[in-house]
Tab-separated table of C-alpha atoms in Angstrom:
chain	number	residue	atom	x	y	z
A	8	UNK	CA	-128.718	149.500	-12.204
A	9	UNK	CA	-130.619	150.933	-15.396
A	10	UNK	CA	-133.471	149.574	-14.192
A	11	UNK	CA	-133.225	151.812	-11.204
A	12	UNK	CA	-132.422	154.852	-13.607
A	13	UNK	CA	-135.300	154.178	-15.603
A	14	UNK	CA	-137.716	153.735	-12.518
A	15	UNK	CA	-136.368	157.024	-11.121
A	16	UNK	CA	-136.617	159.455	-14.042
A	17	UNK	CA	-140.070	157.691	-15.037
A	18	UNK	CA	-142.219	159.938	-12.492
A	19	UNK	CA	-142.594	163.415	-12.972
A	20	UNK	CA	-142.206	164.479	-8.803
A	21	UNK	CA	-138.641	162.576	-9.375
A	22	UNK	CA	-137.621	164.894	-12.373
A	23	UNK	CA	-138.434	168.315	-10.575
A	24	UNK	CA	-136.641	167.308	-7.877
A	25	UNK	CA	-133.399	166.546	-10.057
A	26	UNK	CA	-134.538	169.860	-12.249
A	27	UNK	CA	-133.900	171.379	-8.577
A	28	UNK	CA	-131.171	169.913	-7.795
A	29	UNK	CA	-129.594	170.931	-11.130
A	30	UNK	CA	-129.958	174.707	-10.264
A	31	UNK	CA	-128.699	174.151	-6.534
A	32	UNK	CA	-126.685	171.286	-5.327
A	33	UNK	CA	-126.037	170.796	-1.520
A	34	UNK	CA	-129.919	171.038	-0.695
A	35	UNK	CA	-131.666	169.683	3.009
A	36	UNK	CA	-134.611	167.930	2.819
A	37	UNK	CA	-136.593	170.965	3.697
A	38	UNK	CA	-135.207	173.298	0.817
A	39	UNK	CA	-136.645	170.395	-1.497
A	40	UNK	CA	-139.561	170.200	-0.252
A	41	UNK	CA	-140.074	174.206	-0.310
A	42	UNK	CA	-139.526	174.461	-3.822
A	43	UNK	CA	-142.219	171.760	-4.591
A	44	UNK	CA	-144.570	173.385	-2.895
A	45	UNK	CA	-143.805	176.987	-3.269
A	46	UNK	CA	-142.571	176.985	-6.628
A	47	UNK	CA	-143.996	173.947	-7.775
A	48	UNK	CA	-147.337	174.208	-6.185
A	49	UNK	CA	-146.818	170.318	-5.660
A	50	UNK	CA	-148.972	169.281	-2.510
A	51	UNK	CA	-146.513	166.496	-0.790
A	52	UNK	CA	-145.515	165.598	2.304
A	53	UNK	CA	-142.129	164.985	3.953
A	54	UNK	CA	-142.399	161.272	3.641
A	55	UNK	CA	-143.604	160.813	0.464
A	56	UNK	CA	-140.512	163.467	-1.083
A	57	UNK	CA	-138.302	161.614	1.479
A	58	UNK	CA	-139.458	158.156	-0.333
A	59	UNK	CA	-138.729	160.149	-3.460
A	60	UNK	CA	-135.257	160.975	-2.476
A	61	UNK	CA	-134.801	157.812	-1.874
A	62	UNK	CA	-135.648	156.123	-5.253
A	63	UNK	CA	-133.337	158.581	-7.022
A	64	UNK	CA	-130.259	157.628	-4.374
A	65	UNK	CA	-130.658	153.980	-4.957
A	66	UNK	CA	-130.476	154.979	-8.916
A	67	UNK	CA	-127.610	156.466	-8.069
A	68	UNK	CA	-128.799	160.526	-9.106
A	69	UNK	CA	-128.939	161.641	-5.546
A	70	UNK	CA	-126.045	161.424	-3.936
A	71	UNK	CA	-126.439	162.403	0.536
A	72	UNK	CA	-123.728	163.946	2.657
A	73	UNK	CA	-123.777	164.442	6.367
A	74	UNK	CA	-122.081	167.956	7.804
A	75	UNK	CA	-122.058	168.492	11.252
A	76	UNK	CA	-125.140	167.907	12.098
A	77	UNK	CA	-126.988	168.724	8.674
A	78	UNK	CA	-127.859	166.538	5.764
A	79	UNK	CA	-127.494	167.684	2.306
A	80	UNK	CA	-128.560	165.669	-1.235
A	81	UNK	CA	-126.096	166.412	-3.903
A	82	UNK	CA	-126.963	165.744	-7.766
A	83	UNK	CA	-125.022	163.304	-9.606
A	84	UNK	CA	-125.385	163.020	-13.365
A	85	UNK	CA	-123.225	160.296	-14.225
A	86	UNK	CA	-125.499	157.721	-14.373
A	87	UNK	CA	-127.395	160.102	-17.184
A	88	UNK	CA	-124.236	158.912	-18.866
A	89	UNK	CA	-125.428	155.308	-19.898
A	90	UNK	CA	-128.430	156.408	-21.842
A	91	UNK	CA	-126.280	158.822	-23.700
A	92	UNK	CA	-123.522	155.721	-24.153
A	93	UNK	CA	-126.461	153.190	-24.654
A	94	UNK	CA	-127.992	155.303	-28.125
A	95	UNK	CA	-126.455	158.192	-28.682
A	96	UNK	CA	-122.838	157.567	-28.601
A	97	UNK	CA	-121.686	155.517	-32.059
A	98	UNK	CA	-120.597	152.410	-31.134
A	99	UNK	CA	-119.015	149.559	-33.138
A	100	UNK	CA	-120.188	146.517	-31.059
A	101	UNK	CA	-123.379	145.400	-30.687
A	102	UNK	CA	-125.492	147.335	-27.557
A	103	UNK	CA	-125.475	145.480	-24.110
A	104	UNK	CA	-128.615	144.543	-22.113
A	105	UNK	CA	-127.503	145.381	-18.734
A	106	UNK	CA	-131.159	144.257	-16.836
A	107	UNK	CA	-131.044	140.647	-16.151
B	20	UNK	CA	-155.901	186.484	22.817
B	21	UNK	CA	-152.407	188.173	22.004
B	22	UNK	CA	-149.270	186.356	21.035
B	23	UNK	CA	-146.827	187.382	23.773
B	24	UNK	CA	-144.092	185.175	23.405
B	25	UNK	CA	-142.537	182.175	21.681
B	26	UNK	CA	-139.404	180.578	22.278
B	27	UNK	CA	-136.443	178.641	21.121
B	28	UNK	CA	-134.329	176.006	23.089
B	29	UNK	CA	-130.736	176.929	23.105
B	30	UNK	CA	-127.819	175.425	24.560
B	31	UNK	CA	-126.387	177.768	25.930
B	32	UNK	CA	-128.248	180.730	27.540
B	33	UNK	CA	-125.227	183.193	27.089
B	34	UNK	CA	-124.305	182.557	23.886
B	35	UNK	CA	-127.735	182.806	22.288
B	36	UNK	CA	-128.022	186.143	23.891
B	37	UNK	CA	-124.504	187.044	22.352
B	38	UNK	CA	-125.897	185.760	19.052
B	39	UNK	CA	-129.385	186.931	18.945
B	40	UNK	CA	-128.324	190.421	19.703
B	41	UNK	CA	-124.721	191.182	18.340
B	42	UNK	CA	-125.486	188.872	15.414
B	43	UNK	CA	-128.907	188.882	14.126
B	44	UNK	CA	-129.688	192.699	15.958
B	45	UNK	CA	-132.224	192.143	18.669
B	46	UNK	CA	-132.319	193.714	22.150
B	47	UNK	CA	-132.495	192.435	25.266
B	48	UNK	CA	-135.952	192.579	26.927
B	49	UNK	CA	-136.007	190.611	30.138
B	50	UNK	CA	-133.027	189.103	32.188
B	51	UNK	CA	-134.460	187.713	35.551
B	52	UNK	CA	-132.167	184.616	37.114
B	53	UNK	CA	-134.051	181.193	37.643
B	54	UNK	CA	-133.033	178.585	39.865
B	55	UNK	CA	-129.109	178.249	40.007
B	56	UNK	CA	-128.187	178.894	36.552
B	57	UNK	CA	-131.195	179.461	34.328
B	58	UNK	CA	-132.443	182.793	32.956
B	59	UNK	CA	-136.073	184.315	32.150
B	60	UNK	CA	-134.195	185.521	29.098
B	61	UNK	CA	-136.192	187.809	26.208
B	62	UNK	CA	-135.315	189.091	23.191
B	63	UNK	CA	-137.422	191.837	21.240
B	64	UNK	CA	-136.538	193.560	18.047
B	65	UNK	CA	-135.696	196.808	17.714
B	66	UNK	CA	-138.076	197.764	15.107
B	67	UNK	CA	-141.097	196.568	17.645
B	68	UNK	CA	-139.606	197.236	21.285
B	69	UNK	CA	-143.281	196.243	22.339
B	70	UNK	CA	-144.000	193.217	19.949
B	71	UNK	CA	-143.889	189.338	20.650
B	72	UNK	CA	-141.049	188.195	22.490
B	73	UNK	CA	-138.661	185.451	21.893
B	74	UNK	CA	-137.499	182.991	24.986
B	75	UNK	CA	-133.698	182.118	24.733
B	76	UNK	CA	-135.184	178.701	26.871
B	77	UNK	CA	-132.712	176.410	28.513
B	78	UNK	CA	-132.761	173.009	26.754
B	79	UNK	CA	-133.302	171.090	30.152
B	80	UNK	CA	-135.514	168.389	28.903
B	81	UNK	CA	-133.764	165.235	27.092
B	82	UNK	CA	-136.759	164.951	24.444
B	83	UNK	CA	-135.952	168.269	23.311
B	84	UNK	CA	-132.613	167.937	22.138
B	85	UNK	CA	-133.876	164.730	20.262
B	86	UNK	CA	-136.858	166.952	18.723
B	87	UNK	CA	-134.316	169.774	17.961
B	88	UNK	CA	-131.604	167.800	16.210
B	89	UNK	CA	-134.565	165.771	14.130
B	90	UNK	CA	-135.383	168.883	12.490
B	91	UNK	CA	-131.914	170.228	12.272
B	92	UNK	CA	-130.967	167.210	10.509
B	93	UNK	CA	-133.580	167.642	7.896
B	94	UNK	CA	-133.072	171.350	7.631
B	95	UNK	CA	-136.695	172.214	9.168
B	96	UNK	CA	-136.090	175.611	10.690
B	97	UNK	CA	-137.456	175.888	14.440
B	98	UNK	CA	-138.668	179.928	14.172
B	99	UNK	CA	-138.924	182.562	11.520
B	100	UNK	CA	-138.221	185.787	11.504
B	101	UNK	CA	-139.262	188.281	9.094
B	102	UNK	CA	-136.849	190.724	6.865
B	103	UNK	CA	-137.143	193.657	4.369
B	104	UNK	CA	-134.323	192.091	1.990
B	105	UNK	CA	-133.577	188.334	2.338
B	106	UNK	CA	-130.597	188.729	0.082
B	107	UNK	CA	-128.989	191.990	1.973
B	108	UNK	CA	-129.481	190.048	5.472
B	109	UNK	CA	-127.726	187.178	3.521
B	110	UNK	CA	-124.934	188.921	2.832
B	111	UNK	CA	-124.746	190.996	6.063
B	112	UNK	CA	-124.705	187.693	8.049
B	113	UNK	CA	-122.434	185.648	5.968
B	114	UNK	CA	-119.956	188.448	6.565
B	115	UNK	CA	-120.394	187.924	10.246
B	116	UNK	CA	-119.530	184.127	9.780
B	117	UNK	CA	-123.382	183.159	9.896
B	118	UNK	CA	-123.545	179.521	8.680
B	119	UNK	CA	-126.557	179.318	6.073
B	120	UNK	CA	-128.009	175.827	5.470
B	121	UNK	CA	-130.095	177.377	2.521
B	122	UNK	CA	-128.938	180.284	0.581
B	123	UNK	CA	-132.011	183.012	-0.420
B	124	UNK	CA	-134.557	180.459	-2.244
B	125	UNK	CA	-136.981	182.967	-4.533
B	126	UNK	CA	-140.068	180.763	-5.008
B	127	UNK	CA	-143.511	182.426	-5.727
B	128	UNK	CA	-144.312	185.465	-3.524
B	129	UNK	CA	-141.732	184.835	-0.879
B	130	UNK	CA	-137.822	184.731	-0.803
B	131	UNK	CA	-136.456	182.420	2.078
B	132	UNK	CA	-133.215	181.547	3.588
B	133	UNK	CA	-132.326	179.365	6.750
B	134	UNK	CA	-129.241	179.717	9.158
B	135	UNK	CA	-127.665	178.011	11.791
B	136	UNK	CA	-128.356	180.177	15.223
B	137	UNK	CA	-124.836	178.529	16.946
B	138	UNK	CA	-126.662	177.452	20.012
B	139	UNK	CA	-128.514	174.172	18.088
B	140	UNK	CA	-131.073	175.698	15.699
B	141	UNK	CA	-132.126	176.544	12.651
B	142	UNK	CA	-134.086	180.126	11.629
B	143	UNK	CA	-135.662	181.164	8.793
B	144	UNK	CA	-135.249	184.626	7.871
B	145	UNK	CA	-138.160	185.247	4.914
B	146	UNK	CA	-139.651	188.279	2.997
B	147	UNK	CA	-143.491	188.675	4.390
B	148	UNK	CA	-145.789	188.128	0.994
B	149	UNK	CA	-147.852	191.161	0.051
């Protein structure tokens, strides 16, 4: 699990799209990929955002939901959680090392 | 070579015309019946009586549903049609009980938004970049 998060938020493309995602929830694939390339000036295609999404959802970040017959990725920051827990957040026992 | 026409698939030849017109404010251009059921249907906008025309086209072949709901899926619209004020259309429509799939997006030079035309598609309505 954390070392999904950490593969996820390690590539730039991965963190605009959750920047996105923070200022609009509820987005279809093609709303993503319009604001990388219109206000990102990001030159990607379908797939490769798609692949994206996909990395972030198995992380746990981007979250899908089907209505009617749309598709819409959600954000979900509680994963962000552990790295807060893991150095931020006193703790009086000794940190656990989740990766195998 | 002039651009005379485009079209859309629809469902449902009569209720595209009730939505293209009543709804998103185009006339009626052509009406001529077609076989049994099917209409040469056009629509034109007001603002250009004599500009391209859009087919309200029976969906009669399988593969195009399949192509249609693809796209609608993935929130690719099918057409896009060009307003003054993305955000006043936005608000007009929603009053009418359009179903948006993306609210007005401001990105660059353009503002976009993309609804749900009730007969099986998805249209863009955008600002045209100076």
């Amino acid at each position: 699990m954390a070392d999904d998060l950490f593969k996820a938020l390690a590539d730039p493309t991965r963190r605009t799209i959750i920047d996105e995602l923070a200022e609009q929830s509820g987005q279809t694939l093609f709303e993503i990929c319009s604001r990388l390339s219109m206000k990102h000036r990001l030159g990607i295609s379908r797939q490769a955002v798609s692949q994206h999404l996909a990395v972030l959802e198995a992380a746990g970040l981007v979250e899908t939901r089907r209505e009617g017959r749309y598709k819409f990725h959600d954000l979900n920051t509680a994963p962000l959680r552990l790295i807060v827990e893991r150095w931020l957040v006193p703790r009086t026992s000794e940190p656990e090392e989740n990766t195998p | 070579m002039r651009i005379l026409l485009t079209s859309v698939f629809v469902d449902d030849q009569a209720k595209a015309l009730h939505f293209y017109t009543e709804v998103l404010g185009f006339v009626k251009k052509h009406d001529v019946p077609v076989g049994e059921k099917d209409r040469w249907l056009t629509v034109v906008s007001p603002e250009e009586p004599g500009g391209t025309e859009l087919l309200l086209e029976p969906l009669g072949h399988p593969a195009a549903r399949t192509y249609r709901d693809a796209l609608v899926e993935d929130g690719i619209p099918l057409a896009q049609f060009t307003v003054d004020d993305v955000w006043a259309e936005y608000e007009r429509l929603r009053g009418l009980g359009v179903r948006f799939t993306q609210e007005p997006l401001e990105a660059g030079p353009v503002t976009t938004a993309v609804l749900d035309d009730t007969c099986g598609n998805l249209i863009q309505i955008a600002t045209q970049p100076e």
